[in-house]
CSV table of N, CA and C and ligand atoms in Angstrom, one decimal:
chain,number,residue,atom,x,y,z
A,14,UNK,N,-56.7,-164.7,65.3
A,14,UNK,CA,-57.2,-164.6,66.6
A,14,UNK,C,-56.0,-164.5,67.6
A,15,UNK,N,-56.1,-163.8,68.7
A,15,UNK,CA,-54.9,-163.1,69.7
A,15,UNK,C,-55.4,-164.1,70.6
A,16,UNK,N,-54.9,-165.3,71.1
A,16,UNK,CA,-55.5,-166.1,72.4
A,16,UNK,C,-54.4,-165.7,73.6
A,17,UNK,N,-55.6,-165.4,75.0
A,17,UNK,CA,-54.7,-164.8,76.0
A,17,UNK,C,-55.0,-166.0,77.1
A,18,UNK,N,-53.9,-166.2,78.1
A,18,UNK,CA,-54.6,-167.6,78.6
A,18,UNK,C,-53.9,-167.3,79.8
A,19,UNK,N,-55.2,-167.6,81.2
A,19,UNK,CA,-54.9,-166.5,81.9
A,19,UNK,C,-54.3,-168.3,83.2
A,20,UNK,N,-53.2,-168.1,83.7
A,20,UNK,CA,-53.0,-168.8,84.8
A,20,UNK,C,-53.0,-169.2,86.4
A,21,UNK,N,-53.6,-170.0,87.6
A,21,UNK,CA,-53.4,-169.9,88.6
A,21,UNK,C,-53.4,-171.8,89.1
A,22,UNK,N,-53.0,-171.7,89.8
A,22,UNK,CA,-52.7,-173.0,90.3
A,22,UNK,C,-53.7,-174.5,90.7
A,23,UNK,N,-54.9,-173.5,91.0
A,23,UNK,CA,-56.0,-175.0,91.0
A,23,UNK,C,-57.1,-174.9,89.0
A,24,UNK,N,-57.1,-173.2,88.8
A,24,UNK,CA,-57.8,-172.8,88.0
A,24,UNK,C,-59.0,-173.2,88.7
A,25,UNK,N,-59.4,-173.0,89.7
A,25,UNK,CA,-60.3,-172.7,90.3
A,25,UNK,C,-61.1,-171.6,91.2
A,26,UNK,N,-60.4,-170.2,91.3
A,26,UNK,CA,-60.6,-169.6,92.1
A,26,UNK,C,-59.7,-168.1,91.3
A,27,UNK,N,-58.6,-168.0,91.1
A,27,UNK,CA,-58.0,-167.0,90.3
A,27,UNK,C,-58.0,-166.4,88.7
A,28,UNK,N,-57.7,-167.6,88.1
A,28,UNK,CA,-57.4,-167.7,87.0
A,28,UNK,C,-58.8,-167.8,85.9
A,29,UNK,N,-59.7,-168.8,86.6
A,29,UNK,CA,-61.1,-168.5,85.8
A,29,UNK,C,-62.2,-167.1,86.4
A,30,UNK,N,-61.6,-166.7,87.2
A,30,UNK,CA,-62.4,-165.2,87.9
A,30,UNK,C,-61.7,-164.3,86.3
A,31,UNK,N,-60.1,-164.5,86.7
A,31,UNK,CA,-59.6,-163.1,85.3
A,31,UNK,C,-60.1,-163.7,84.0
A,32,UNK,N,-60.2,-164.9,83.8
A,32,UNK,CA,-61.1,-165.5,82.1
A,32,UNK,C,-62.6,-164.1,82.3
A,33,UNK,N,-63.4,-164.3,83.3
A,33,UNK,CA,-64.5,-164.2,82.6
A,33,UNK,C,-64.2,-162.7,83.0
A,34,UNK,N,-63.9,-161.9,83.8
A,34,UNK,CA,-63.7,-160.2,84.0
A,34,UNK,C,-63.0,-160.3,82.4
A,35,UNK,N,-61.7,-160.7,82.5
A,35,UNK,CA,-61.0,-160.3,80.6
A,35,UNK,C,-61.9,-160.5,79.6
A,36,UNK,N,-62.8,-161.6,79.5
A,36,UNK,CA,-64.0,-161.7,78.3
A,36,UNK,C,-64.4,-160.3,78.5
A,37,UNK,N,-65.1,-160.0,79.9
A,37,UNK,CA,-66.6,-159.0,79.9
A,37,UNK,C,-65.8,-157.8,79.3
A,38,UNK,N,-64.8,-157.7,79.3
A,38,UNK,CA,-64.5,-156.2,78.8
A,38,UNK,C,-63.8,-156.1,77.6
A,39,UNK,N,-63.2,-157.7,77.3
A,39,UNK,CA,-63.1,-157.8,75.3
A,39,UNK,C,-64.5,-157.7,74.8
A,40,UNK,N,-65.6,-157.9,75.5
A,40,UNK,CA,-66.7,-157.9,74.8
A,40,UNK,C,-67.3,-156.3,74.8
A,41,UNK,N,-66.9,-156.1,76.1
A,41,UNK,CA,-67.5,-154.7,76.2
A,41,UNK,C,-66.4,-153.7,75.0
A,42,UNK,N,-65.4,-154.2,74.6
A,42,UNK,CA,-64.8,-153.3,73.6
A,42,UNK,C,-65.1,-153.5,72.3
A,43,UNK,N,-65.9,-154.3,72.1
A,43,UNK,CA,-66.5,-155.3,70.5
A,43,UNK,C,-65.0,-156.1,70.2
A,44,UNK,N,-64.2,-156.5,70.7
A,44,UNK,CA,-63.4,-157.5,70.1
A,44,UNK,C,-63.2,-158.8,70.3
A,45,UNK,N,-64.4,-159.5,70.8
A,45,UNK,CA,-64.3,-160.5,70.9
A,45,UNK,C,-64.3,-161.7,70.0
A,46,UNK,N,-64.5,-161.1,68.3
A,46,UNK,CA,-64.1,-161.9,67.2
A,46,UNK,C,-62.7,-161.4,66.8
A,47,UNK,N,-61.9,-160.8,67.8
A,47,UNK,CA,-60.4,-161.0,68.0
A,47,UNK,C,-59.1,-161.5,68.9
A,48,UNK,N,-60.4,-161.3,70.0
A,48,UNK,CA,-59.4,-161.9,71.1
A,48,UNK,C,-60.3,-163.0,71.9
A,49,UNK,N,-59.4,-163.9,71.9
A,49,UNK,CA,-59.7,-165.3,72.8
A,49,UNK,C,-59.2,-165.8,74.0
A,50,UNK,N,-60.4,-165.9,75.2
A,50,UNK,CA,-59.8,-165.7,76.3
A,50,UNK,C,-59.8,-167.3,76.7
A,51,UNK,N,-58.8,-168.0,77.5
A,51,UNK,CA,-59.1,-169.1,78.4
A,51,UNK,C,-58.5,-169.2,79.4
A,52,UNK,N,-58.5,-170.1,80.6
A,52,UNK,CA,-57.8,-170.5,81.8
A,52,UNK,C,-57.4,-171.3,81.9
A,53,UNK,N,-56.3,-171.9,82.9
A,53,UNK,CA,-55.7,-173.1,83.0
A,53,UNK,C,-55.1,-173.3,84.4
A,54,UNK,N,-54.7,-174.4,85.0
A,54,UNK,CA,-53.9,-174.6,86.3
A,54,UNK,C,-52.7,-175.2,85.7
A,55,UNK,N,-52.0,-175.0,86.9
A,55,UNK,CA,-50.6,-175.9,86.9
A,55,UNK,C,-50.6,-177.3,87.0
A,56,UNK,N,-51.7,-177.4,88.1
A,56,UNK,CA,-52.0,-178.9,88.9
A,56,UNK,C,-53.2,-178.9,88.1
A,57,UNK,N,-53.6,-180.0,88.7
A,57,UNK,CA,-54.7,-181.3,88.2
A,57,UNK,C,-55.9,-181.6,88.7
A,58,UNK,N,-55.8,-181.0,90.3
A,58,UNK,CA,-56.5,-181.6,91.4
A,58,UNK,C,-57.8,-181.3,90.8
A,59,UNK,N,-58.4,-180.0,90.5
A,59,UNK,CA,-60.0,-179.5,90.1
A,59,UNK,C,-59.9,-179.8,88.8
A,60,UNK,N,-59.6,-180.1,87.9
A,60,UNK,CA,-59.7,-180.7,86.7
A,60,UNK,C,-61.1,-181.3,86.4
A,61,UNK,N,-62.0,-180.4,85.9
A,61,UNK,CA,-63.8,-180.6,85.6
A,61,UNK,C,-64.5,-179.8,86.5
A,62,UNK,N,-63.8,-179.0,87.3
A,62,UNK,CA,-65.0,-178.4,88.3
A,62,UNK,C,-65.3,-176.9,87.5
A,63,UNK,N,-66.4,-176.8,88.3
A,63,UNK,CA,-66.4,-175.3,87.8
A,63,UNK,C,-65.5,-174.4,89.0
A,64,UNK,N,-65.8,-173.4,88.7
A,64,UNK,CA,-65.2,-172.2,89.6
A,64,UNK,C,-65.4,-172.1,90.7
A,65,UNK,N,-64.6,-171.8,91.8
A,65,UNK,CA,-64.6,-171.9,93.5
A,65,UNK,C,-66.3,-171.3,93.9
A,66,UNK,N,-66.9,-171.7,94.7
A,66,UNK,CA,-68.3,-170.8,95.4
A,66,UNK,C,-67.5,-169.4,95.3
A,67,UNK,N,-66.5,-168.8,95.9
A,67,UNK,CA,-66.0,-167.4,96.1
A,67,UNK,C,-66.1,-166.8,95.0
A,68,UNK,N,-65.0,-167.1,94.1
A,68,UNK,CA,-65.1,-166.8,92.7
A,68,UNK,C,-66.8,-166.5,92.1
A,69,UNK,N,-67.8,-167.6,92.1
A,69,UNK,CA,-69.1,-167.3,91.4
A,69,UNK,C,-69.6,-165.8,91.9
A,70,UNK,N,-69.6,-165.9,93.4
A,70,UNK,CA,-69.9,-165.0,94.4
A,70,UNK,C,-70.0,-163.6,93.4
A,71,UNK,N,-68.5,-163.3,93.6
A,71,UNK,CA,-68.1,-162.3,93.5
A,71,UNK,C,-68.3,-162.1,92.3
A,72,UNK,N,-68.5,-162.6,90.8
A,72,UNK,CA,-68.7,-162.7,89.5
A,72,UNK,C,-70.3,-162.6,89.5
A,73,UNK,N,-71.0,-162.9,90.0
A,73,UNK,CA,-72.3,-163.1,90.6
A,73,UNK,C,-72.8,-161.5,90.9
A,74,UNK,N,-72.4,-161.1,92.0
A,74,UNK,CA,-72.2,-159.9,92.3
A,74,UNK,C,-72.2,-158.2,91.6
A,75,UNK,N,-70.9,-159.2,90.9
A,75,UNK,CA,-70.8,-157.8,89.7
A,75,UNK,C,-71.0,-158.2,88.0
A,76,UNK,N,-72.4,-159.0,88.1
A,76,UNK,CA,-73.0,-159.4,86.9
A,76,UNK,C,-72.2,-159.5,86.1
A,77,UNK,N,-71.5,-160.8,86.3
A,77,UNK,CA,-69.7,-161.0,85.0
A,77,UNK,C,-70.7,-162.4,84.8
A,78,UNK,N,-70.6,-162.6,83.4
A,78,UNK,CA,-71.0,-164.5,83.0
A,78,UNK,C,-70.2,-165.3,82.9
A,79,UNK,N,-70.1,-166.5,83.9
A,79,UNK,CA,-68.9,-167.2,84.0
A,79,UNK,C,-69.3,-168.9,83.5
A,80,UNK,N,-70.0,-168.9,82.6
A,80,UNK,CA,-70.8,-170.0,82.4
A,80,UNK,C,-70.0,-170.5,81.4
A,81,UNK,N,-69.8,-171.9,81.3
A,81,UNK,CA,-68.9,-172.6,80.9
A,81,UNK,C,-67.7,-173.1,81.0
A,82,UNK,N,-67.1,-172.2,82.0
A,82,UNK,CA,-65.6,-172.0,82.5
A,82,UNK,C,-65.7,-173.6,83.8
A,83,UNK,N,-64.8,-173.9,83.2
A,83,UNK,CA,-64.5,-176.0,83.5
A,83,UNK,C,-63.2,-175.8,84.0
A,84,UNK,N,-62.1,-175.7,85.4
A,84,UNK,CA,-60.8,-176.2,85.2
A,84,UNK,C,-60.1,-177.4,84.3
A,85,UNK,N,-59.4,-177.1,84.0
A,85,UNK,CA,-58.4,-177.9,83.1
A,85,UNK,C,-57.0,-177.4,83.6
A,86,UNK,N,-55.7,-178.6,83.2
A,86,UNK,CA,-54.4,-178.2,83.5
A,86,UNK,C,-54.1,-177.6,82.3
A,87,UNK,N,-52.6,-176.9,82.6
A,87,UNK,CA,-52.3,-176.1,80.9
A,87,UNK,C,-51.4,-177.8,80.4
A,88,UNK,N,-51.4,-177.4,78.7
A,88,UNK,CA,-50.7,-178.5,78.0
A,88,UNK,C,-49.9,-178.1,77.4
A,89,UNK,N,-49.1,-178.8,76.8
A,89,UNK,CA,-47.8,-178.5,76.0
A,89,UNK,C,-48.6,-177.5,74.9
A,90,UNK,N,-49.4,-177.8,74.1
A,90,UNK,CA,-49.7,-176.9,72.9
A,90,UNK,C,-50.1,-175.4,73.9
A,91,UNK,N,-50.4,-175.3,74.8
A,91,UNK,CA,-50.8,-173.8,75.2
A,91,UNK,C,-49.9,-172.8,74.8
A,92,UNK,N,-48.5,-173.5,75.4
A,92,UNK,CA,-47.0,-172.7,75.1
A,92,UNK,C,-46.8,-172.1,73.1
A,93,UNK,N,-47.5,-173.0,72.6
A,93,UNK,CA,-47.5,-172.6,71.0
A,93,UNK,C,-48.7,-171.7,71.0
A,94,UNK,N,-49.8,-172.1,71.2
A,94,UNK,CA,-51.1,-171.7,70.8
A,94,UNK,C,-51.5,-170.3,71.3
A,95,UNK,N,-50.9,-169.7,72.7
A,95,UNK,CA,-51.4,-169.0,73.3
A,95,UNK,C,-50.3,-168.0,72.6
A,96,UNK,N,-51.0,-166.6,72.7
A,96,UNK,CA,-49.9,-165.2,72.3
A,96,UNK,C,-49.5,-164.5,73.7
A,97,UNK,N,-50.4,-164.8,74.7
A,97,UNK,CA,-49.9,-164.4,76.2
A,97,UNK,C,-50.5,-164.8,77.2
A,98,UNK,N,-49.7,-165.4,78.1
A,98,UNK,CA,-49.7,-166.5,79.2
A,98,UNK,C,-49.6,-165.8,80.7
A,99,UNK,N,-50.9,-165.3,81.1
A,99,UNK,CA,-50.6,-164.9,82.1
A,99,UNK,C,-50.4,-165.2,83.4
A,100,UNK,N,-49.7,-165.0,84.5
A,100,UNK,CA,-49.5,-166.0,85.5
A,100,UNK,C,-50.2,-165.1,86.6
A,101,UNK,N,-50.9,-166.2,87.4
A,101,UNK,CA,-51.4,-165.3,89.0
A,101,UNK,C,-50.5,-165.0,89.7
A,102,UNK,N,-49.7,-165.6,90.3
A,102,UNK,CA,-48.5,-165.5,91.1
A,102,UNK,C,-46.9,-165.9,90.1
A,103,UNK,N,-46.0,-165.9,91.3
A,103,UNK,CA,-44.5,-166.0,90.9
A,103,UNK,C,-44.6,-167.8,90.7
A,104,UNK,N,-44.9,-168.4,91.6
A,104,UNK,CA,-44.9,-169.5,91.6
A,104,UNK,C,-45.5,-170.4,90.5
A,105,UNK,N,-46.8,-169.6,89.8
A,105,UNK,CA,-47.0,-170.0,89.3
A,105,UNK,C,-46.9,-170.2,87.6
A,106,UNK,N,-45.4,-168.7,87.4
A,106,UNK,CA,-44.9,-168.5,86.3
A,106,UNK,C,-43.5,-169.3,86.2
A,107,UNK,N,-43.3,-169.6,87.2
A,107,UNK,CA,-41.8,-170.8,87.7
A,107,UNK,C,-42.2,-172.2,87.0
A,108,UNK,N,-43.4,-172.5,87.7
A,108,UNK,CA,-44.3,-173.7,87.5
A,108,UNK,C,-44.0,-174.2,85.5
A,109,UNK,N,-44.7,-172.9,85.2
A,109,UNK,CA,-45.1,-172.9,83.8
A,109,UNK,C,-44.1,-172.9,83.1
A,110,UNK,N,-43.0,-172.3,83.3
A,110,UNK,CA,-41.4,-172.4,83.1
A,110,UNK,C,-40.7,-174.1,82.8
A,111,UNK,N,-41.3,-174.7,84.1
A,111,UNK,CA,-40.9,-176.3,84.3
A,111,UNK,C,-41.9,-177.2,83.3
A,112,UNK,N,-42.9,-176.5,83.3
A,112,UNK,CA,-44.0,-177.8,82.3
A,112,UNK,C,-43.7,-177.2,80.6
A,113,UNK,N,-43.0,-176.3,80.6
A,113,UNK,CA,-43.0,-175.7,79.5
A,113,UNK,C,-41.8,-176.8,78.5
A,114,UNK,N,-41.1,-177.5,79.6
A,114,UNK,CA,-39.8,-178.3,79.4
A,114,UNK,C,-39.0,-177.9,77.9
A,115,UNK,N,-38.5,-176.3,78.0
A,115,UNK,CA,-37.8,-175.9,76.7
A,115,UNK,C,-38.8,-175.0,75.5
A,116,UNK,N,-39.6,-175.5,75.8
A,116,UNK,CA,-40.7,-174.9,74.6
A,116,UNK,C,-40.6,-173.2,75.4
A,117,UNK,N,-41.0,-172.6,73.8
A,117,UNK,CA,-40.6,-171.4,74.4
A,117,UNK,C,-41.8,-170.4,75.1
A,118,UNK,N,-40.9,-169.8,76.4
A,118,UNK,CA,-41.6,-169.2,77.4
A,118,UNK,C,-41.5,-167.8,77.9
A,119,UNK,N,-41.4,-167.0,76.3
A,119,UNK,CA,-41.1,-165.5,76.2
A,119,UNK,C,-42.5,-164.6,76.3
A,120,UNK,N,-43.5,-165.1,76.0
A,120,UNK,CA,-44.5,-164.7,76.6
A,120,UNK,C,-45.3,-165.0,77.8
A,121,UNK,N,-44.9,-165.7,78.7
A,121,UNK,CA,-45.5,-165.8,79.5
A,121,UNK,C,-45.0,-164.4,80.9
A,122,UNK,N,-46.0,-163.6,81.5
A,122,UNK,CA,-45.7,-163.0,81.8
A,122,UNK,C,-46.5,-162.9,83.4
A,123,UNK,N,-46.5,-162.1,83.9
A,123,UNK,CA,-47.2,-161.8,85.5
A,123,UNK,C,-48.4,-161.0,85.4
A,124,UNK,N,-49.5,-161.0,86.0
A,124,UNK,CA,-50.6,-160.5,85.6
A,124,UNK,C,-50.5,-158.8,86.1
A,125,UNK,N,-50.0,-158.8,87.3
A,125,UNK,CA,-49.8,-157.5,88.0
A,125,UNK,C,-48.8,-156.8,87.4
A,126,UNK,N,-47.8,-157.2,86.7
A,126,UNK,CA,-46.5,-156.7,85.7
A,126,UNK,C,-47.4,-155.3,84.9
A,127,UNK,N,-48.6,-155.5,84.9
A,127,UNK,CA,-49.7,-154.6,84.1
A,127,UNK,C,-50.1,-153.5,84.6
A,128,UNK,N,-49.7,-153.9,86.3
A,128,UNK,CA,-51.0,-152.7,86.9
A,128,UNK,C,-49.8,-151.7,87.6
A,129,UNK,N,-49.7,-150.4,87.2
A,129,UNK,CA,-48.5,-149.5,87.3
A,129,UNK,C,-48.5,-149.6,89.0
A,130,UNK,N,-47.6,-149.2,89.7
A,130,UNK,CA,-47.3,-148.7,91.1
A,130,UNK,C,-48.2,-150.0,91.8
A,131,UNK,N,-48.2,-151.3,91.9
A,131,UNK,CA,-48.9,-151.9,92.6
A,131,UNK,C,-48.3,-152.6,93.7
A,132,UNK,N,-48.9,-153.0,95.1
A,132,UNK,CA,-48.0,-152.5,96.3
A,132,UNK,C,-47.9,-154.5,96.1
A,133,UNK,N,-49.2,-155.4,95.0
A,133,UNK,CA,-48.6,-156.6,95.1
A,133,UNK,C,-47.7,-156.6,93.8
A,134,UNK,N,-47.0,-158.1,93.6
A,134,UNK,CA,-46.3,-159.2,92.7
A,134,UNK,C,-47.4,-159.3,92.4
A,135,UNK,N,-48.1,-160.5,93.3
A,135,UNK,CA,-48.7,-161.6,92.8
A,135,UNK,C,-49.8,-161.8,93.3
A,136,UNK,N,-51.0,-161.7,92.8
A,136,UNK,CA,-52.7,-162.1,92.8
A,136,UNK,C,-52.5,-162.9,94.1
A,137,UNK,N,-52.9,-162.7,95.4
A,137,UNK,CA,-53.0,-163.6,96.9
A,137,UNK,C,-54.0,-164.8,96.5
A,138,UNK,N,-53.4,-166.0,96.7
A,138,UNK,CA,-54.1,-167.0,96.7
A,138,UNK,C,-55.4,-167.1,97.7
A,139,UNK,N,-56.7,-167.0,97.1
A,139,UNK,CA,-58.0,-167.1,97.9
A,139,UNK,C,-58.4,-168.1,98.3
A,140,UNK,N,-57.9,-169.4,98.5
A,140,UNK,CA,-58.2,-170.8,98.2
A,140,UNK,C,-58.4,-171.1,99.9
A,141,UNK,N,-57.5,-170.4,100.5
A,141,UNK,CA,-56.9,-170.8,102.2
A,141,UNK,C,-57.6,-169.6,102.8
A,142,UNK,N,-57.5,-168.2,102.4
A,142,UNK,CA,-57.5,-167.1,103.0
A,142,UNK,C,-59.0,-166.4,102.9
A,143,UNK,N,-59.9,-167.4,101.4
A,143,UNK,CA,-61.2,-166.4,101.6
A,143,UNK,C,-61.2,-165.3,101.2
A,144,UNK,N,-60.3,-164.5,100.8
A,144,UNK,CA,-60.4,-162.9,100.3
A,144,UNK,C,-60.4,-163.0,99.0
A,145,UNK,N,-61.7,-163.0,98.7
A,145,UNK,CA,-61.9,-163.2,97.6
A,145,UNK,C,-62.1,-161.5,96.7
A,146,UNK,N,-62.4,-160.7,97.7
A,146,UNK,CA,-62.8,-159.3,97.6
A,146,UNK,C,-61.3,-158.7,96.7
A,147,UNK,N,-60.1,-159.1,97.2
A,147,UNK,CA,-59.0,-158.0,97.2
A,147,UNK,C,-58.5,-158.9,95.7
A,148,UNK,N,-58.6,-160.0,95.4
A,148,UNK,CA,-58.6,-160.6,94.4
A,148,UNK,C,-59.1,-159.9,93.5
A,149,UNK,N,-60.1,-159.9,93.1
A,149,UNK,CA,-60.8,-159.3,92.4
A,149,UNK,C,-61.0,-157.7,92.1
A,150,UNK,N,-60.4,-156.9,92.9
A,150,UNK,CA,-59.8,-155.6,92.9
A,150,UNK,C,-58.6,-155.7,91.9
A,151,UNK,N,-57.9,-156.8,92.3
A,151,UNK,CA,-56.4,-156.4,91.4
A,151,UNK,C,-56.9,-156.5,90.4
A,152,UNK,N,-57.2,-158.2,90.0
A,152,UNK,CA,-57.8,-158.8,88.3
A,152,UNK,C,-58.4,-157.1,88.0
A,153,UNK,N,-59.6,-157.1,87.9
A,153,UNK,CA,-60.2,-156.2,87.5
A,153,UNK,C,-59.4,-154.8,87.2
A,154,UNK,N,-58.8,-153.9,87.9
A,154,UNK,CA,-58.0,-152.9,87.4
A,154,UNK,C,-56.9,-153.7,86.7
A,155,UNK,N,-56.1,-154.7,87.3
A,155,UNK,CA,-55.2,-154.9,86.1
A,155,UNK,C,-55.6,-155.7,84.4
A,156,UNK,N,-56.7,-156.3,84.2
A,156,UNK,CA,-57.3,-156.5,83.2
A,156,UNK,C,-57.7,-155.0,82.4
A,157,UNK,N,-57.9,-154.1,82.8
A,157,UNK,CA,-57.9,-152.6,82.2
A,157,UNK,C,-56.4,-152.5,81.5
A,158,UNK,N,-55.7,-152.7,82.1
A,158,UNK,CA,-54.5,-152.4,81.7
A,158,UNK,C,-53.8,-153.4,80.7
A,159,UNK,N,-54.2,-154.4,80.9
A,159,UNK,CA,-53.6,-155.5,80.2
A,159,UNK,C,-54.3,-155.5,78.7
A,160,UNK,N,-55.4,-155.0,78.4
A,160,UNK,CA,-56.2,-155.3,77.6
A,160,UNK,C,-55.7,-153.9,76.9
A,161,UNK,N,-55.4,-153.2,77.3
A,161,UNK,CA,-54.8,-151.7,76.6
A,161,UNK,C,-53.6,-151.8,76.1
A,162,UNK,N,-52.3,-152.4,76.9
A,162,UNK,CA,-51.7,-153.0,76.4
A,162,UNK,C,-51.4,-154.2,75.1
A,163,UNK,N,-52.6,-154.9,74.8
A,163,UNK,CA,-52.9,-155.9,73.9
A,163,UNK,C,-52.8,-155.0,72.8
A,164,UNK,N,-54.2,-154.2,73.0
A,164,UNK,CA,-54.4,-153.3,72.0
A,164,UNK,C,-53.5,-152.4,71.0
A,165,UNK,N,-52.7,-151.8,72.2
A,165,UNK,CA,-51.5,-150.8,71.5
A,165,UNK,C,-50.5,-152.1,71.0
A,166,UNK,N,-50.2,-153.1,71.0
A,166,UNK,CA,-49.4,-154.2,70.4
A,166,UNK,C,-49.9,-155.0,69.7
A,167,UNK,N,-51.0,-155.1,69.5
A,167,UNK,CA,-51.7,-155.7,68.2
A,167,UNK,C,-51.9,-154.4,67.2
A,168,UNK,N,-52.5,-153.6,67.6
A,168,UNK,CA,-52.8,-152.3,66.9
A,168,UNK,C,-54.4,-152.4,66.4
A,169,UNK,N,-55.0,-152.8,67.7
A,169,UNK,CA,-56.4,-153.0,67.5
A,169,UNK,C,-57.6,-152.5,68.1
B,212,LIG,P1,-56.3,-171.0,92.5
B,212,LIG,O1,-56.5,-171.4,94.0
B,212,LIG,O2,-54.9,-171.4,92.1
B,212,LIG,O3,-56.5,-169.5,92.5
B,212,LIG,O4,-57.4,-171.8,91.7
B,212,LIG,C1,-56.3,-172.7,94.5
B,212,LIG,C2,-57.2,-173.7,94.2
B,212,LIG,C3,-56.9,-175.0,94.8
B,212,LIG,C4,-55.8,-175.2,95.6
B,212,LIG,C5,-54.9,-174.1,95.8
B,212,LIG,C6,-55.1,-172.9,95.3
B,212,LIG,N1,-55.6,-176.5,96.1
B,212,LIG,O5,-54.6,-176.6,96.9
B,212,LIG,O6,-56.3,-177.4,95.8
């Protein structure tokens, strides 16, 4: 199993949005008895909630299933367990760098690193700003690309 484990800072609003868009289109490719998708935060604060109202909204919206998806922080085993660790922002691949404390952090990479010519870094935190719309523009096209990428590097 290829487990990809997607990161943002509360794991409530970024990071379980790109879980369930990345499922709908491992599924939509039939490989979801190969690839394993989860989320995680840095912090702790939402630790058992579900997903931000914005987040549902917009998943909601564009008939994505996000049922099940619980924040949790990431743990030391993610750094073993996971084949690629993707980060919302810069900050929050710094973050994962520091909790990683030496364990190795060669896959962990940026989620937009994926999406060619893109005018952001890093996925805009929706948590303060409400744009939940422009969020979900990037995830979504760069989840296209990330998953193509998987593909041509697993060979699957
Ligand atoms: P996320 O957004 O990292 O995309 O889930 C945030 C959620 C919560 C907080 C900040 C960002 N917070 O400060 O509680």
């Amino acid at each position: 199993m290829i487990k990809v484990l997607f990161v943002c800072l509360g794991n409530i609003c970024r990071s379980p949005m790109a879980e369930a868009v990345f499922r709908g289109k491992v599924r939509d490719s039939g490989l979801e008895g190969l690839i394993e998708v989860d989320s995680a935060g840095t912090g702790s604060w939402h630790v058992g909630e579900k997903p931000h109202a914005g987040t549902r909204k917009i998943l909601r919206q564009k008939r994505i299933d996000d049922s099940g998806i619980e924040a949790r922080q990431v743990r030391k085993q993610d750094f073993s367990e996971s084949d690629y660790i993707i980060a919302m922002d810069s900050d929050n691949a710094r973050d994962l760098i520091k909790l990683a404390g030496g364990l190795k952090t060669e896959h962990v990479s940026l989620l937009l690193d994926f999406l060619p010519e893109s005018e952001f870094r890093d996925v805009p935190d929706p948590y303060y700003s409400g744009n939940f719309q422009i969020v979900y523009e990037l995830i979504d096209r760069s989840c296209d690309h990330l998953l193509q990428y998987i593909r041509e590097r697993e060979q699957i």
